[in-house]
CSV table of C-alpha atoms and ligand atoms in Angstrom, one decimal:
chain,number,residue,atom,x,y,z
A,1183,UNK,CA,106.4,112.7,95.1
A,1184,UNK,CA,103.5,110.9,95.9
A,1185,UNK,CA,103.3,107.8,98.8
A,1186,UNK,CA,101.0,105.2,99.0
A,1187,UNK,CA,100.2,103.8,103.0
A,1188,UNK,CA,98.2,102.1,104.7
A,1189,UNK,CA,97.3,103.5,108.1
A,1190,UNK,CA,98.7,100.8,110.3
A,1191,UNK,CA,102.1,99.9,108.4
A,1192,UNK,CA,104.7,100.1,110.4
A,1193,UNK,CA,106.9,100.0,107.5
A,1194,UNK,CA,105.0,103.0,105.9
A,1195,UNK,CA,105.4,104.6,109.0
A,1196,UNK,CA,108.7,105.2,108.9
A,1197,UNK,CA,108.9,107.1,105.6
A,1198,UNK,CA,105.6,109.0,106.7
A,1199,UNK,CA,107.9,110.1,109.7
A,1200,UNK,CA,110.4,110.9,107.7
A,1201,UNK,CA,108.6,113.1,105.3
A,1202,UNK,CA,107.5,114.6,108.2
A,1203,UNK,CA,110.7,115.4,109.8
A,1204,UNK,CA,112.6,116.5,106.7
A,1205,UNK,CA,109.6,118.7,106.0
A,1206,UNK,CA,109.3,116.9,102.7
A,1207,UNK,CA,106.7,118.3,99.9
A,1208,UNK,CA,104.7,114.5,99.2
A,1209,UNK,CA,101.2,113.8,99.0
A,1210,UNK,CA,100.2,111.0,101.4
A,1211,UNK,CA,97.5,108.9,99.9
A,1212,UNK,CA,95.8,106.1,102.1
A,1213,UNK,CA,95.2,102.9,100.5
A,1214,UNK,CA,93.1,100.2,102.4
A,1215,UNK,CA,94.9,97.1,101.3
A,1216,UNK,CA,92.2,94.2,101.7
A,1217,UNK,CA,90.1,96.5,99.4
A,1218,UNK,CA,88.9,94.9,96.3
A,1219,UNK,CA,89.4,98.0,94.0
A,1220,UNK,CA,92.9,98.5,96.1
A,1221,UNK,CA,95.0,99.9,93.0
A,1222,UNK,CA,98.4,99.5,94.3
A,1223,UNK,CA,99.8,96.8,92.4
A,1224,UNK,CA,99.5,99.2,89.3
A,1225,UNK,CA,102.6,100.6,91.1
A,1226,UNK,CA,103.8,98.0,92.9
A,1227,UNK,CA,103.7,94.5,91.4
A,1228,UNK,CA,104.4,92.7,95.0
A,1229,UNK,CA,101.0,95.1,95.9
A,1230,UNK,CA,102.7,96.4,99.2
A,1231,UNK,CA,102.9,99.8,100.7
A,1232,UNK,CA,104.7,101.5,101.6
A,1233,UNK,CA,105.4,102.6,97.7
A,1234,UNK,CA,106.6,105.8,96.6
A,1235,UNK,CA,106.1,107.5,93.4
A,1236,UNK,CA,108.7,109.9,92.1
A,1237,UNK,CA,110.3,111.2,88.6
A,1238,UNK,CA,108.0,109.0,86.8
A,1239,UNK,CA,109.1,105.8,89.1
A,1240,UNK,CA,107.9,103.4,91.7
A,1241,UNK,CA,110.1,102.9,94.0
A,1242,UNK,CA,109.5,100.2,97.0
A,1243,UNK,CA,110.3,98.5,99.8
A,1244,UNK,CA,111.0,101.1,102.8
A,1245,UNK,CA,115.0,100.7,102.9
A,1246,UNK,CA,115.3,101.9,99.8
A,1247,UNK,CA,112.1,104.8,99.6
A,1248,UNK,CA,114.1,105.8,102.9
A,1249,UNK,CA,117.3,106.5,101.4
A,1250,UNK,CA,115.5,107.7,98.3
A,1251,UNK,CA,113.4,110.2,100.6
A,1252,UNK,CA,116.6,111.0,102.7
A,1253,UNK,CA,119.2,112.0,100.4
A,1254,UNK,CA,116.5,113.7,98.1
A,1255,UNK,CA,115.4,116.2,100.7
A,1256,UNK,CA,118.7,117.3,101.7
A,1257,UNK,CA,120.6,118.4,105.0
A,1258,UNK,CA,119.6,117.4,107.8
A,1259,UNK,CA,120.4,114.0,106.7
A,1260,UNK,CA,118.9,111.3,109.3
A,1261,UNK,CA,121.3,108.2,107.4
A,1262,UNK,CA,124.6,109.0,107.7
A,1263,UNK,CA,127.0,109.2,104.5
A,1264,UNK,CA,129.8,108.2,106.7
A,1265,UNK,CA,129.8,104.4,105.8
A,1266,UNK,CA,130.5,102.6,108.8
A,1267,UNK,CA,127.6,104.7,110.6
A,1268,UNK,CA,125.2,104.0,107.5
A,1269,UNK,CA,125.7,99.8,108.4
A,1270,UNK,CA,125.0,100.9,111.9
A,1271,UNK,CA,121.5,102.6,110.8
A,1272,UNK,CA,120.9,99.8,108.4
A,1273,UNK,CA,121.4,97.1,110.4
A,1274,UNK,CA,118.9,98.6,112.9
A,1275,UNK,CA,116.0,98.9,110.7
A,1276,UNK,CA,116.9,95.1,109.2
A,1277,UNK,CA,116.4,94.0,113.0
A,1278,UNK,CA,113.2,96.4,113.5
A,1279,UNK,CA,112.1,95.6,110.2
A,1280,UNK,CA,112.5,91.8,111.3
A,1281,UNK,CA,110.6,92.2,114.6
A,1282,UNK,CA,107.5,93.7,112.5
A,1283,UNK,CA,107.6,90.5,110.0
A,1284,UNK,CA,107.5,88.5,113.1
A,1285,UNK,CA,104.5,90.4,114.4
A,1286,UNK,CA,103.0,90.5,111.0
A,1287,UNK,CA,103.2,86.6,110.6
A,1288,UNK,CA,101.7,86.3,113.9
A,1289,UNK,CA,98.4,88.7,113.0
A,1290,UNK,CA,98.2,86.5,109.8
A,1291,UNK,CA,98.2,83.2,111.3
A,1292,UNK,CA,95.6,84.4,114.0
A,1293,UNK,CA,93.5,85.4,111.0
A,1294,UNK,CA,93.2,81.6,110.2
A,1295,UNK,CA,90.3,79.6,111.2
A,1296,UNK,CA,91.4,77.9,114.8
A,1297,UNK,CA,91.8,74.5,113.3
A,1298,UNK,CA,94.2,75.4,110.5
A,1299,UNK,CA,96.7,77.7,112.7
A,1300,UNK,CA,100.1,76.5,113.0
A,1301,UNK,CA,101.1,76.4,116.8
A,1302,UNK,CA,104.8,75.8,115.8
A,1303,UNK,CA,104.7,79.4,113.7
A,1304,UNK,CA,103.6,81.2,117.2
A,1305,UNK,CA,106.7,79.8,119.1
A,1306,UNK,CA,109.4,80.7,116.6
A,1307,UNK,CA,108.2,83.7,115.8
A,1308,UNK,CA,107.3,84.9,119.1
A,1309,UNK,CA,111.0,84.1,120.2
A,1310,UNK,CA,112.4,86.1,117.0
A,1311,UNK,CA,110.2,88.9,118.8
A,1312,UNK,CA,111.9,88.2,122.2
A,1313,UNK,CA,115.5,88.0,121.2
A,1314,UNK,CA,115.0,91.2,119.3
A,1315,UNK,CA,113.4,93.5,121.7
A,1316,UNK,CA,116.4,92.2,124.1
A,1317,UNK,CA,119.1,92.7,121.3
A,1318,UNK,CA,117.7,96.4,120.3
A,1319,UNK,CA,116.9,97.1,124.4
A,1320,UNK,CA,121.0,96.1,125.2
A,1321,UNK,CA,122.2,98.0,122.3
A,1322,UNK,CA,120.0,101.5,123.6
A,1323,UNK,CA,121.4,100.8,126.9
A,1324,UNK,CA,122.9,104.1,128.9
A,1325,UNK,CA,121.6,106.2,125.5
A,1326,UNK,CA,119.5,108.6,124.6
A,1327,UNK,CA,119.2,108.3,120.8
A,1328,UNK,CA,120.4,105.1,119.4
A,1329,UNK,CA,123.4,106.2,117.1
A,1330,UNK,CA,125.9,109.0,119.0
A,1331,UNK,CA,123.2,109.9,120.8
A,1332,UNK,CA,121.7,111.9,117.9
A,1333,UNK,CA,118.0,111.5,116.3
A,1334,UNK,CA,118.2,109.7,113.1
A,1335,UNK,CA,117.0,107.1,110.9
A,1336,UNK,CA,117.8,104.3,113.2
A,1337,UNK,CA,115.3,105.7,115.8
A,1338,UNK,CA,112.9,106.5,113.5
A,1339,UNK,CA,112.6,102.2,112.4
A,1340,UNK,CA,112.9,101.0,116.0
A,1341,UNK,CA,110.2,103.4,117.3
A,1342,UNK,CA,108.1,102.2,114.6
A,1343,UNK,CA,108.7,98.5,115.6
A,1344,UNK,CA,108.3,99.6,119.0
A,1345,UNK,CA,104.7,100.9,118.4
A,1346,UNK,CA,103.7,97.9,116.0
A,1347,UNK,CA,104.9,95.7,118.9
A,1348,UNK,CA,103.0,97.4,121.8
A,1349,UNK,CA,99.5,98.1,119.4
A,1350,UNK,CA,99.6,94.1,118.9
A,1351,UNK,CA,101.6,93.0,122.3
A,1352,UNK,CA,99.6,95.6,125.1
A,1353,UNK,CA,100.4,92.3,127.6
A,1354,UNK,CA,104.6,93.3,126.9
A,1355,UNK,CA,105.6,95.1,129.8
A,1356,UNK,CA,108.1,97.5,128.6
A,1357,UNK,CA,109.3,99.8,131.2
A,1358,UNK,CA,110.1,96.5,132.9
A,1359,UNK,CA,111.3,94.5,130.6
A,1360,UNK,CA,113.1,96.4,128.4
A,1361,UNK,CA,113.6,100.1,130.1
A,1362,UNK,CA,115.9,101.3,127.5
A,1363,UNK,CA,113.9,100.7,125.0
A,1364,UNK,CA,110.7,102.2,127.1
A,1365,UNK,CA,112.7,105.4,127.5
A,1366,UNK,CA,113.5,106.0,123.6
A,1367,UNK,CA,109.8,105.2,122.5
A,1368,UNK,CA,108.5,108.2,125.4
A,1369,UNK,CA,111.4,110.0,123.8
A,1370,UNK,CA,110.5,109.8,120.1
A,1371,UNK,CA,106.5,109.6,121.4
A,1372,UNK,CA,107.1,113.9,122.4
A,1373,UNK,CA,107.9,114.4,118.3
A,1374,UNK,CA,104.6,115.6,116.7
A,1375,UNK,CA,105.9,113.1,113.6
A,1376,UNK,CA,105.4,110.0,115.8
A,1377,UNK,CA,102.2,111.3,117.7
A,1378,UNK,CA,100.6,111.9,113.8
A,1379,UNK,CA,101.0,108.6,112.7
A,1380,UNK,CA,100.5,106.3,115.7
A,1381,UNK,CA,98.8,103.1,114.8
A,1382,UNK,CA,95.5,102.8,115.6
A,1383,UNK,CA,93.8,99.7,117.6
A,1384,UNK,CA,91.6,97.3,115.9
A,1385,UNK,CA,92.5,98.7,112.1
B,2285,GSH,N1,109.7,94.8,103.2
B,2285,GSH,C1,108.6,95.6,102.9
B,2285,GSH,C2,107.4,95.1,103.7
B,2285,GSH,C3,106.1,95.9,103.3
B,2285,GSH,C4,104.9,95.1,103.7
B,2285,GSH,O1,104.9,93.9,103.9
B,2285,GSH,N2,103.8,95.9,103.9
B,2285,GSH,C5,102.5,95.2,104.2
B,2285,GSH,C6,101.7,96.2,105.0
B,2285,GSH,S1,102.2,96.3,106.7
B,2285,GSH,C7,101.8,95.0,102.9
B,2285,GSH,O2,101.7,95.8,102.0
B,2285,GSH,N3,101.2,93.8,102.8
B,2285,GSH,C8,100.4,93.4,101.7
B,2285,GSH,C9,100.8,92.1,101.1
B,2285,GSH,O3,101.8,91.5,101.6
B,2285,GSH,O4,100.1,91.7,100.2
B,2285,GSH,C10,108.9,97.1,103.2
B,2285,GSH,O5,109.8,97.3,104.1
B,2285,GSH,O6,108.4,98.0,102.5
């Protein structure tokens, strides 16, 4: 199987982490996305990575390359069959998932020239942001791992948010504002998958 990134997608992250962890054989290919001669959309008709080739398909967006990648590589599995746990996983990475589109929209808008940004767009946003980090920090309260205290998927999508987050929010002040959340990102930071693929300032 072959994956198209970028290097700072936080969405691309997470499958990069989890071809890591599951010891997946993949080649990685780096694509710079703002690139003229950027050839993704040959695979990807939205043009968006992350984008995985396998068996003679594209497969896209991350939700589904993560299941894809997961149940392909077999045990240990890091989404859970069980189907009540599997909403629980899922419904993380919606909400982590969510806080990077909010961050992303942000980054966008900022791109603008100053006289054509929308003010209104920073606000509701930047609350979406908010009420998220507080939602996911209440949630990781008095754990270690999010989901029976075990490393899985779910962990692997909200550290990704996380480090999206703090590479375009350095001003958030984590361990104080949301300590649980602070603890799991050190946590998942020791893994020699998260440490390879931190996002980089300024790309
Ligand atoms: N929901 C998608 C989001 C992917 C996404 O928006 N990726 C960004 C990079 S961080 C992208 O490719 N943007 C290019 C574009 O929107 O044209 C997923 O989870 O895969």
């Amino acid at each position: 199987m072959k994956l198209f990134y970028s290097n700072n997608s936080p969405y691309a992250r997470k499958i990069r982490i989890l071809i890591d962890e599951k010891k997946v054989s993949a080649t990685l290919e780096k694509v710079v996305l703002a690139d003229k001669n950027c050839t993704i959309h040959e695979y990807n008709p939205l043009a968006k990575v992350p984008t995985l080739i396998a068996n003679d398909i594209s497969i896209f967006d991350s939700p589904v390359i993560a299941e894809y990648v997961d149940q392909k590589s077999g045990l240990p599995y890091l989404i859970p069959s069980d189907f009540d746990k599997k909403i629980l996983v899922k419904r993380w990475e919606a909400i982590s998932d969510g806080l990077c589109d909010a961050a992303v929209a942000i980054m966008l808008e900022k791109r603008k020239p100053l006289s054509q940004q929308n003010t209104d767009l920073f606000e509701k946003q930047m609350r979406k942001i908010k009420l998220s980090l507080e939602w996911l920090n209440r949630e990781m309260e008095g754990k270690e791992y999010y989901l029976e205290n075990k490393f899985s998927y779910a962990d692997i999508a909200a550290g990704c948010a996380l480090g999206y987050v703090k590479l375009r929010y350095p001003e958030i002040d984590f361990e104080n504002e949301y300590l649980s959340l602070y603890r799991l990102y050190e946590l998942l930071m020791q893994r020699s998958s998260f440490q390879t693929t931190a996002p980089e300032p300024y790309l």
